[in-house]
Short mmCIF file of C-alpha atoms in Angstrom, two decimals:
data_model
loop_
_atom_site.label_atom_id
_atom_site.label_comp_id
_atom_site.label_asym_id
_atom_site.label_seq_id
_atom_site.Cartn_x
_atom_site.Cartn_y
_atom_site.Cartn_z
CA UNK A 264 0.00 0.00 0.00
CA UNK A 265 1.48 3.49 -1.02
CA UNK A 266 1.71 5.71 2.02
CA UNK A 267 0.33 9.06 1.30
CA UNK A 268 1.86 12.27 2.67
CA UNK A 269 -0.34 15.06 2.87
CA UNK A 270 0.80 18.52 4.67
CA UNK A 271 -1.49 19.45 7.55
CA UNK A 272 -3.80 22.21 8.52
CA UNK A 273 -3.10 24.47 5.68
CA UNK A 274 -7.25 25.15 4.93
CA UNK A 275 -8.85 24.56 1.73
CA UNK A 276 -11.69 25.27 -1.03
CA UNK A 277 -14.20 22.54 -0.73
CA UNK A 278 -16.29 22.83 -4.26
CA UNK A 279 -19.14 20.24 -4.17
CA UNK A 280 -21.81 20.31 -6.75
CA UNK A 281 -25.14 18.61 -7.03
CA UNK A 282 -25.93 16.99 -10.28
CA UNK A 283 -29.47 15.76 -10.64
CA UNK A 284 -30.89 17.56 -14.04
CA UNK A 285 -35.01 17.33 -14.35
CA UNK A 286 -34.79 14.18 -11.57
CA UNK A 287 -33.95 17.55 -9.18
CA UNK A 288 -36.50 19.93 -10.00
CA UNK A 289 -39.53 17.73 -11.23
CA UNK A 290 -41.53 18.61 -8.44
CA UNK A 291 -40.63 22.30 -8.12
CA UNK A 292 -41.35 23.72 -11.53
CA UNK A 293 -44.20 22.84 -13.96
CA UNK A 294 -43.08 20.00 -16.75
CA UNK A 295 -41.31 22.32 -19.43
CA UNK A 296 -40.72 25.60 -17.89
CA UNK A 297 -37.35 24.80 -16.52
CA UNK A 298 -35.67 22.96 -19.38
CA UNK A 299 -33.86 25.78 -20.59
CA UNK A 300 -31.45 25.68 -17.66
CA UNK A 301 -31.46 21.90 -18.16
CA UNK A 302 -30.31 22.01 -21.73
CA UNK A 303 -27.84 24.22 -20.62
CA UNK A 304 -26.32 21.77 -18.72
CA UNK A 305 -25.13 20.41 -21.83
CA UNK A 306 -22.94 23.16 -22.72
CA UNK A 307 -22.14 24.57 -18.88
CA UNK A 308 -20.74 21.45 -17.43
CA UNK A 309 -18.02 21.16 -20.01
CA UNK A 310 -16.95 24.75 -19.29
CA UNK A 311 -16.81 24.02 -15.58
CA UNK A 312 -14.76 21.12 -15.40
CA UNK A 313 -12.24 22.87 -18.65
CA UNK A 314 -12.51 25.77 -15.62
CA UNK A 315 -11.76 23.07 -13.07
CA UNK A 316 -8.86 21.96 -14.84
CA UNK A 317 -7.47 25.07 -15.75
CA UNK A 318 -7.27 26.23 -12.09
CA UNK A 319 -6.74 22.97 -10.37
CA UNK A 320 -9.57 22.51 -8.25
CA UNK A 321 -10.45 19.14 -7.17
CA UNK A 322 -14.43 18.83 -6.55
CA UNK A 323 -17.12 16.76 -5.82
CA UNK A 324 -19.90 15.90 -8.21
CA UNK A 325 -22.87 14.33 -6.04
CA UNK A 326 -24.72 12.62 -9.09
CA UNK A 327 -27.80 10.97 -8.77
CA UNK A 328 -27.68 7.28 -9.84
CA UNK A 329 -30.22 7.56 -12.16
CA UNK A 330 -28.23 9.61 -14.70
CA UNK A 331 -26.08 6.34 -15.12
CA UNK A 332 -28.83 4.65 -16.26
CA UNK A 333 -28.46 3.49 -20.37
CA UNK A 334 -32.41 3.04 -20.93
CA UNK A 335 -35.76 3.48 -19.13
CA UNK A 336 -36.07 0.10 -19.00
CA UNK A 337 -32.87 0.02 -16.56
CA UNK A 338 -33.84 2.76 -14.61
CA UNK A 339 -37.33 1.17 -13.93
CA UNK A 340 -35.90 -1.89 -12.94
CA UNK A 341 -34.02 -0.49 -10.26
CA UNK A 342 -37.02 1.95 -9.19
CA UNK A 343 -39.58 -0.92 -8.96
CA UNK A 344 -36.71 -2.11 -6.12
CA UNK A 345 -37.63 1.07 -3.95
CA UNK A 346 -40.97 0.72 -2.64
CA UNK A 347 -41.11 4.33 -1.87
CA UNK A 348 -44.65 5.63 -0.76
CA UNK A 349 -44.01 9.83 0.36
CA UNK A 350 -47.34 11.24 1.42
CA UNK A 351 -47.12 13.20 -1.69
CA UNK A 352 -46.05 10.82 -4.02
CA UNK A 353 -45.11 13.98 -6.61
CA UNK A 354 -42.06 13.51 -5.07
CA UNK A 355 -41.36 10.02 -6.46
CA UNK A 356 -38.89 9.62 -9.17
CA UNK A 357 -41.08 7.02 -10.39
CA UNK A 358 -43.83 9.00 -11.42
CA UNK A 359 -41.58 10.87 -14.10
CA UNK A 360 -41.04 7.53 -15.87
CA UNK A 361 -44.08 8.17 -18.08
CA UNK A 362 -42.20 11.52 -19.28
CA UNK A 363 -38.81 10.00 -20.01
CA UNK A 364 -37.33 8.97 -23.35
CA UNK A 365 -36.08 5.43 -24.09
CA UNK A 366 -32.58 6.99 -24.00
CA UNK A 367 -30.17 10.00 -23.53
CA UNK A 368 -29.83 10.19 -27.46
CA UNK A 369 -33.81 11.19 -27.26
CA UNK A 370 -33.65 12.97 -23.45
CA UNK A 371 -30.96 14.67 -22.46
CA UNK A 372 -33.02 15.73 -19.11
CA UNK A 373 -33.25 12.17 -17.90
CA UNK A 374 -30.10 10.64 -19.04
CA UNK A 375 -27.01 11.80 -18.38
CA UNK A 376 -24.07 9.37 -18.56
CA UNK A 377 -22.14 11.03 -21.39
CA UNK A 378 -22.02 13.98 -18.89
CA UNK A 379 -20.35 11.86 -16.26
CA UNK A 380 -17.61 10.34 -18.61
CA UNK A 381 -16.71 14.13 -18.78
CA UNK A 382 -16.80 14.52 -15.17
CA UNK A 383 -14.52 10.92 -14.94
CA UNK A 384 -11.86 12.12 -17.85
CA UNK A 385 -11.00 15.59 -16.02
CA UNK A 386 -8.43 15.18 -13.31
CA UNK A 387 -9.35 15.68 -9.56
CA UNK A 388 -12.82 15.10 -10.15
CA UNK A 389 -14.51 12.75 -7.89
CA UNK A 390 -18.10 11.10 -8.45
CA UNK A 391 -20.68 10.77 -5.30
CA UNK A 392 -23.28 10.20 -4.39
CA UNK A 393 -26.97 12.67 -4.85
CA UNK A 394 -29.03 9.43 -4.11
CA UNK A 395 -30.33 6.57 -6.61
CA UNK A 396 -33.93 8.89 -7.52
CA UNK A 397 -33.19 12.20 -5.63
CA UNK A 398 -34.39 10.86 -2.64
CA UNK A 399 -36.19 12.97 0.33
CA UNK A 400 -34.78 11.78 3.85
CA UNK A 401 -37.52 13.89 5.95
CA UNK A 402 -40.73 13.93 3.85
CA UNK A 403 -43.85 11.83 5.19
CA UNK A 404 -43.81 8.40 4.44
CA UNK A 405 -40.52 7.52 3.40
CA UNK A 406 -38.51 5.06 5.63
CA UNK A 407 -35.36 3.68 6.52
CA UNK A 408 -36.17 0.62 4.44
CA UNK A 409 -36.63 2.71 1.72
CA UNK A 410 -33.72 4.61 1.89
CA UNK A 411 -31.38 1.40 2.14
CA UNK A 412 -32.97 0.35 -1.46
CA UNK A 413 -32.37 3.54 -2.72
CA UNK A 414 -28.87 3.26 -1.78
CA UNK A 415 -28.07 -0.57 -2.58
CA UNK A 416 -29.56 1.00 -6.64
CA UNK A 417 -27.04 3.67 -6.75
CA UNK A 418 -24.42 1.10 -5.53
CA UNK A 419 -25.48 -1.78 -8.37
CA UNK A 420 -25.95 0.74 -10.92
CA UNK A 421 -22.79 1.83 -10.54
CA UNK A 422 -20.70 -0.80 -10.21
CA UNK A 423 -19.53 -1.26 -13.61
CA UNK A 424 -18.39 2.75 -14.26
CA UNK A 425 -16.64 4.02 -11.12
CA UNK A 426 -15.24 3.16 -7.75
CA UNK A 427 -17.45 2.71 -4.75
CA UNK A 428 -19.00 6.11 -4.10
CA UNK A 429 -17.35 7.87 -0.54
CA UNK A 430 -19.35 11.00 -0.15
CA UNK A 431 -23.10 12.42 -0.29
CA UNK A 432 -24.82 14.96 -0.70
CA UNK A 433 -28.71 14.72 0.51
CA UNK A 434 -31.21 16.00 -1.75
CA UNK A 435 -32.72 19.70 -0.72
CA UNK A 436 -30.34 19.10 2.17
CA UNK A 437 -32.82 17.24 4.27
CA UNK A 438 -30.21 15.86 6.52
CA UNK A 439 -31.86 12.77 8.55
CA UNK A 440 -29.17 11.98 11.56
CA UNK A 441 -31.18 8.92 11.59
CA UNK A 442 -29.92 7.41 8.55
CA UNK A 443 -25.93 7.87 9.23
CA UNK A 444 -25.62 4.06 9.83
CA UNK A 445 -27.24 3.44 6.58
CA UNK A 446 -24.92 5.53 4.41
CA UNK A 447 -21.57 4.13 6.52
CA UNK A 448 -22.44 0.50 5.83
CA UNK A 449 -22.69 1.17 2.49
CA UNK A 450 -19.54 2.53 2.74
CA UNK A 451 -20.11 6.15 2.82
CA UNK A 452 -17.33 8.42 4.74
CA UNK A 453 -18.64 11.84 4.77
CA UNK A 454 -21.67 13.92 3.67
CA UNK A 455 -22.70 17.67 3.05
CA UNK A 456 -23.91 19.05 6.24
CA UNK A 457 -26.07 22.91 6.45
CA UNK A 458 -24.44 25.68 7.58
CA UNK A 459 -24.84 26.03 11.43
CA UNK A 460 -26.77 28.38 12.05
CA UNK A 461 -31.02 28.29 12.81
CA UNK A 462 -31.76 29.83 8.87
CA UNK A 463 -30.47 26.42 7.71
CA UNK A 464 -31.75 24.25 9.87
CA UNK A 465 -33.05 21.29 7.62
CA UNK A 466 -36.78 21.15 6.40
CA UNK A 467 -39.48 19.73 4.77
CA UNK A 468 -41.03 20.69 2.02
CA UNK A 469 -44.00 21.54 3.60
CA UNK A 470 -41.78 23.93 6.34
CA UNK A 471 -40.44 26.16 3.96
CA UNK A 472 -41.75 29.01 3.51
CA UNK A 473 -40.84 32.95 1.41
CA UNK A 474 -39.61 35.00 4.46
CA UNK A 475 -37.07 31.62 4.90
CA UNK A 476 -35.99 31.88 1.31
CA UNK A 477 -35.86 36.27 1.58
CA UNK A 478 -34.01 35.63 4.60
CA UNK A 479 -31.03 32.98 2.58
CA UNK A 480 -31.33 35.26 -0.26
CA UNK A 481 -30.43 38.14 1.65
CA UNK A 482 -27.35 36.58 3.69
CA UNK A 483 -26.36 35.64 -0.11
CA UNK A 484 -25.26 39.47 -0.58
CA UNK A 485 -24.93 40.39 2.74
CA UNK A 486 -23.07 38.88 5.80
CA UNK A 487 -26.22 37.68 8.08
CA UNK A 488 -25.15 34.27 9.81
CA UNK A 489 -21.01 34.58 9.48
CA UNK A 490 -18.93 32.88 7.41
CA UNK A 491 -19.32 28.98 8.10
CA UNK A 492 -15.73 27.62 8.49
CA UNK A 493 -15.06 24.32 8.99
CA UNK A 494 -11.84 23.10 10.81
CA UNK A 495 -10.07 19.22 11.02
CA UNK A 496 -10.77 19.22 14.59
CA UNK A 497 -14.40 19.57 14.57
CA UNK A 498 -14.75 17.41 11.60
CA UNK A 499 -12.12 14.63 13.70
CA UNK A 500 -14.76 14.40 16.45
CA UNK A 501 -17.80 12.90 13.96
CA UNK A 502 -17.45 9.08 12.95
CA UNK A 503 -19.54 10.17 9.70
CA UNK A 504 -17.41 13.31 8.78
CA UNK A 505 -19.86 16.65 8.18
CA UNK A 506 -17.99 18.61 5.66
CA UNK A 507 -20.65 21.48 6.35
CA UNK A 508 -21.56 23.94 3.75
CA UNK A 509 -20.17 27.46 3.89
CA UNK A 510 -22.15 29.13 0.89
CA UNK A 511 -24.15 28.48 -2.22
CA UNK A 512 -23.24 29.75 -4.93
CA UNK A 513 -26.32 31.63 -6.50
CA UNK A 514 -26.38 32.29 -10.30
CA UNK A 515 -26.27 35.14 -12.02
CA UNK A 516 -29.59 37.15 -11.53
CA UNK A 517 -30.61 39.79 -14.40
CA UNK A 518 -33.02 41.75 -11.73
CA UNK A 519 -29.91 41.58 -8.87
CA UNK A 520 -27.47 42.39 -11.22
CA UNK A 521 -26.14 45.27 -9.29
CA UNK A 522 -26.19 43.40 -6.25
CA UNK A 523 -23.73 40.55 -8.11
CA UNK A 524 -20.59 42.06 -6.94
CA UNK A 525 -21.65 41.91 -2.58
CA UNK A 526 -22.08 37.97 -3.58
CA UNK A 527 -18.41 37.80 -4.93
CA UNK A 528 -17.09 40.19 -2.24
CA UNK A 529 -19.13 37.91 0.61
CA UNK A 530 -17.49 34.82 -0.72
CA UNK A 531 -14.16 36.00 -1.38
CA UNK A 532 -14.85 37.35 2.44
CA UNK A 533 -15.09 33.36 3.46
CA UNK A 534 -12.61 32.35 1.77
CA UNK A 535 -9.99 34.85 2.67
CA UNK A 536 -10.63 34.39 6.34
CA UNK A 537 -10.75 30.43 5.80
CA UNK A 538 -7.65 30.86 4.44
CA UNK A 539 -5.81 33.00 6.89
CA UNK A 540 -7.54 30.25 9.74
CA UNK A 541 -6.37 27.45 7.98
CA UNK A 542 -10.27 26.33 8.07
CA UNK A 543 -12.56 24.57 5.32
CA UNK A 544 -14.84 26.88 2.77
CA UNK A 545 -17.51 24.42 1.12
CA UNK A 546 -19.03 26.26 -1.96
CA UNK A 547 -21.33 24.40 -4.00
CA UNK A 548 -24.30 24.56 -6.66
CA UNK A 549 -26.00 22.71 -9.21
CA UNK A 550 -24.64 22.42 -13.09
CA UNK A 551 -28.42 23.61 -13.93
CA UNK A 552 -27.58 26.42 -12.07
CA UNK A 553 -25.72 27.68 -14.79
CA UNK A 554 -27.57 26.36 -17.43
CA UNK A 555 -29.13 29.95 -18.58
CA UNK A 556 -26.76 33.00 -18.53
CA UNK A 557 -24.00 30.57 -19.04
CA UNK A 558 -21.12 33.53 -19.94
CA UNK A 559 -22.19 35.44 -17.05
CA UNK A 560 -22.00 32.17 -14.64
CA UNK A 561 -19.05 30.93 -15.76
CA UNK A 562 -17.00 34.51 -15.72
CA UNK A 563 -18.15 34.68 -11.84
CA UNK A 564 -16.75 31.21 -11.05
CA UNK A 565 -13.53 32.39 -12.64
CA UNK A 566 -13.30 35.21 -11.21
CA UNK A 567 -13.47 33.14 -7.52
CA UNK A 568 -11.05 30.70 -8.57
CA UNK A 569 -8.89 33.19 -9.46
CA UNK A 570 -8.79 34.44 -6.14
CA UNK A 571 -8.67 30.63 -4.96
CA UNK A 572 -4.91 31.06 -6.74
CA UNK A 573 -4.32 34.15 -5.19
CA UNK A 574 -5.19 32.44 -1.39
CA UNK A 575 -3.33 29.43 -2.49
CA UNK A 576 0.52 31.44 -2.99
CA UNK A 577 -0.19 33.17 -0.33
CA UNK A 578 -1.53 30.48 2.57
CA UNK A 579 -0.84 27.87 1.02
CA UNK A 580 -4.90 27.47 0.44
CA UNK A 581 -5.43 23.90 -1.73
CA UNK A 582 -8.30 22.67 -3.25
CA UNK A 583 -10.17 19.44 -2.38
CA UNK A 584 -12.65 16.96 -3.03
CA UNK A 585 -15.20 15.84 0.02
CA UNK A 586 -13.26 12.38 -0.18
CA UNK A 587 -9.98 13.89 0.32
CA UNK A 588 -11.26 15.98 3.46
CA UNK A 589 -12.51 12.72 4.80
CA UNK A 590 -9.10 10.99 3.96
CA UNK A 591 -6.97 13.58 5.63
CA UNK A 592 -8.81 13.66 9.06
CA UNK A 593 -9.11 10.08 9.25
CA UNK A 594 -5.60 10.07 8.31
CA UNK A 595 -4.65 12.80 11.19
CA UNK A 596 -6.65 10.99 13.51
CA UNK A 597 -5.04 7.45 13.14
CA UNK A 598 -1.12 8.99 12.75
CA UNK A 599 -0.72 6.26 9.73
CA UNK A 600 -1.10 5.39 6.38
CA UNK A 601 -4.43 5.78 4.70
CA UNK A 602 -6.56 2.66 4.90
CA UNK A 603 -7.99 0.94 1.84
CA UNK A 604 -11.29 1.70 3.44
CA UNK A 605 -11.04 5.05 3.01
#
């Protein structure tokens, strides 16, 4: 086994991005209106990862399993294996299947395993895990049971393409403490945790409600709830490592536009004083986020990662995946070599 060496607290970017196309939004926006932004994806995620691999940054890709599918046929095999039953049962992947093409040559908002080859081939890219069918770990009616199946579908389905998954990300961050034990004996070392702080406390559905989302929208542009570092020893005292979220990155929003540069300035804030700290700055977002306004998008995440170079000569400020977080503070915490378990 190779030993590997990895310097210690020096801080990092943490970019982790939530991959789902129309099996993410299905139940938020009316079939059709949103599939500009999914299109989009098409051309945006490319740009990212050339982005990616331009600056160096190493980042997460939470995918949900069934963009690896090949057919509808495969994906609903594997669905008829999660006998999911939400209260509102709009939720349910399943009930999309009548809307989805026999392929991803005839529906690119299903399908989506071209897009992942892309994600595989660019360096410092690592694949987890978004669920099997975007799955909702706090809604009525779902159970452990059913969120087991839904993970034992992601792991089958993508056995054949990439190494067991190590990180998730739960869909509409509806963390359930409940089902740690579930994700670890899959084999699961770390997950996407909220911010701390009572604005993101996770939530139903049925919770949320417009003075919430006014309130996350506003500490978008301005500094409301702090910065949301993240340091190796609090992440060294959970045996499921929370790699919390410090900010998400909004997209570019024609009515806000004059508002756009307090975003950059609050996130170049967080990182900058993550850096000097030697902490953890999780930024993440969906590729359909950039799926409209693509130019504009894209010339804001350069612009950050930019500055990510500018943090990194000066503090020594790296990049990482989720994984690699997990890695080094198992690693710290055992004084050894990195397990093959990890």
């Amino acid at each position: 086994m190779e030993e590997v060496v990895i310097e210690v607290n020096r801080g990092g970017l943490v970019i982790s991005l939530d991959f789902e196309l129309n099996w993410g939004v299905h139940d938020v926006f009316k079939y059709g209106r949103y599939n500009k932004n999914l299109y989009g994806v098409r051309e945006a995620l490319p740009k990212i990862l050339e982005l990616f691999e331009q600056y160096g940054i190493h980042a997460t890709w939470a995918t949900v399993g069934l963009l690896f599918a090949d057919t509808k046929a495969e994906m609903a095999h594997y669905l008829r294996g999660i006998p999911i039953k939400y209260n509102n049962m709009r939720y349910a992947a399943h009930t999309q299947l009548a809307k989805v093409g026999e392929n991803e040559q005839e529906d690119v908002l299903h399908f989506g395993k071209s897009l992942i080859e892309k994600i595989k081939c660019t360096p410092h890219q690592e694949i987890g895990s978004h669920t099997f069918s975007h799955f909702y770990c706090l809604e009525n009616g779902q159970t452990e049971e059913n969120f087991r199946a839904d993970l034992h579908a992601t792991a089958m389905i993508c056995e054949e393409n990439i190494a067991p998954m190590k990180s998730i990300v739960f869909p509409r961050n509806q963390v359930n403490e409940a089902y740690f034990s579930a994700c670890q004996d899959v084999g699961f070392v770390c997950y996407r945790g909220n911010e701390k702080h009572p604005l993101y406390v996770p939530q139903k559905f049925t919770k949320k409600g417009r003075l919430l989302g006014a309130k996350k929208w506003l500490d978008t542009y301005v500094n409301v709830t702090g910065n949301h570092l993240v340091t190796l020893e609090e992440m060294q005292m959970d045996s499921f490592i929370n790699i919390r979220s410090s900010a998400f990155l909004r997209p570019y929003c024609s009515p806000l536009r004059f508002f756009e540069g307090l975003k950059i300035k609050r996130i170049k804030e967080g990182m900058h004083a993550a850096a000097r700290s030697k902490a953890f700055y999780h930024l993440w977002w969906h590729p359909h986020n950039f799926g409209k306004n693509i130019e504009k998008n894209l010339a804001m995440l350069e612009e950050l990662l930019q500055y990510y170079q500018e943090l990194r000569n000066q503090y020594n400020f790296q990049s990482y995946t989720m994984h690699e977080v997990a890695v080094l503070c198992k690693t710290l915490s055992r004084k050894s070599p990195i397990g093959e378990d990890y």
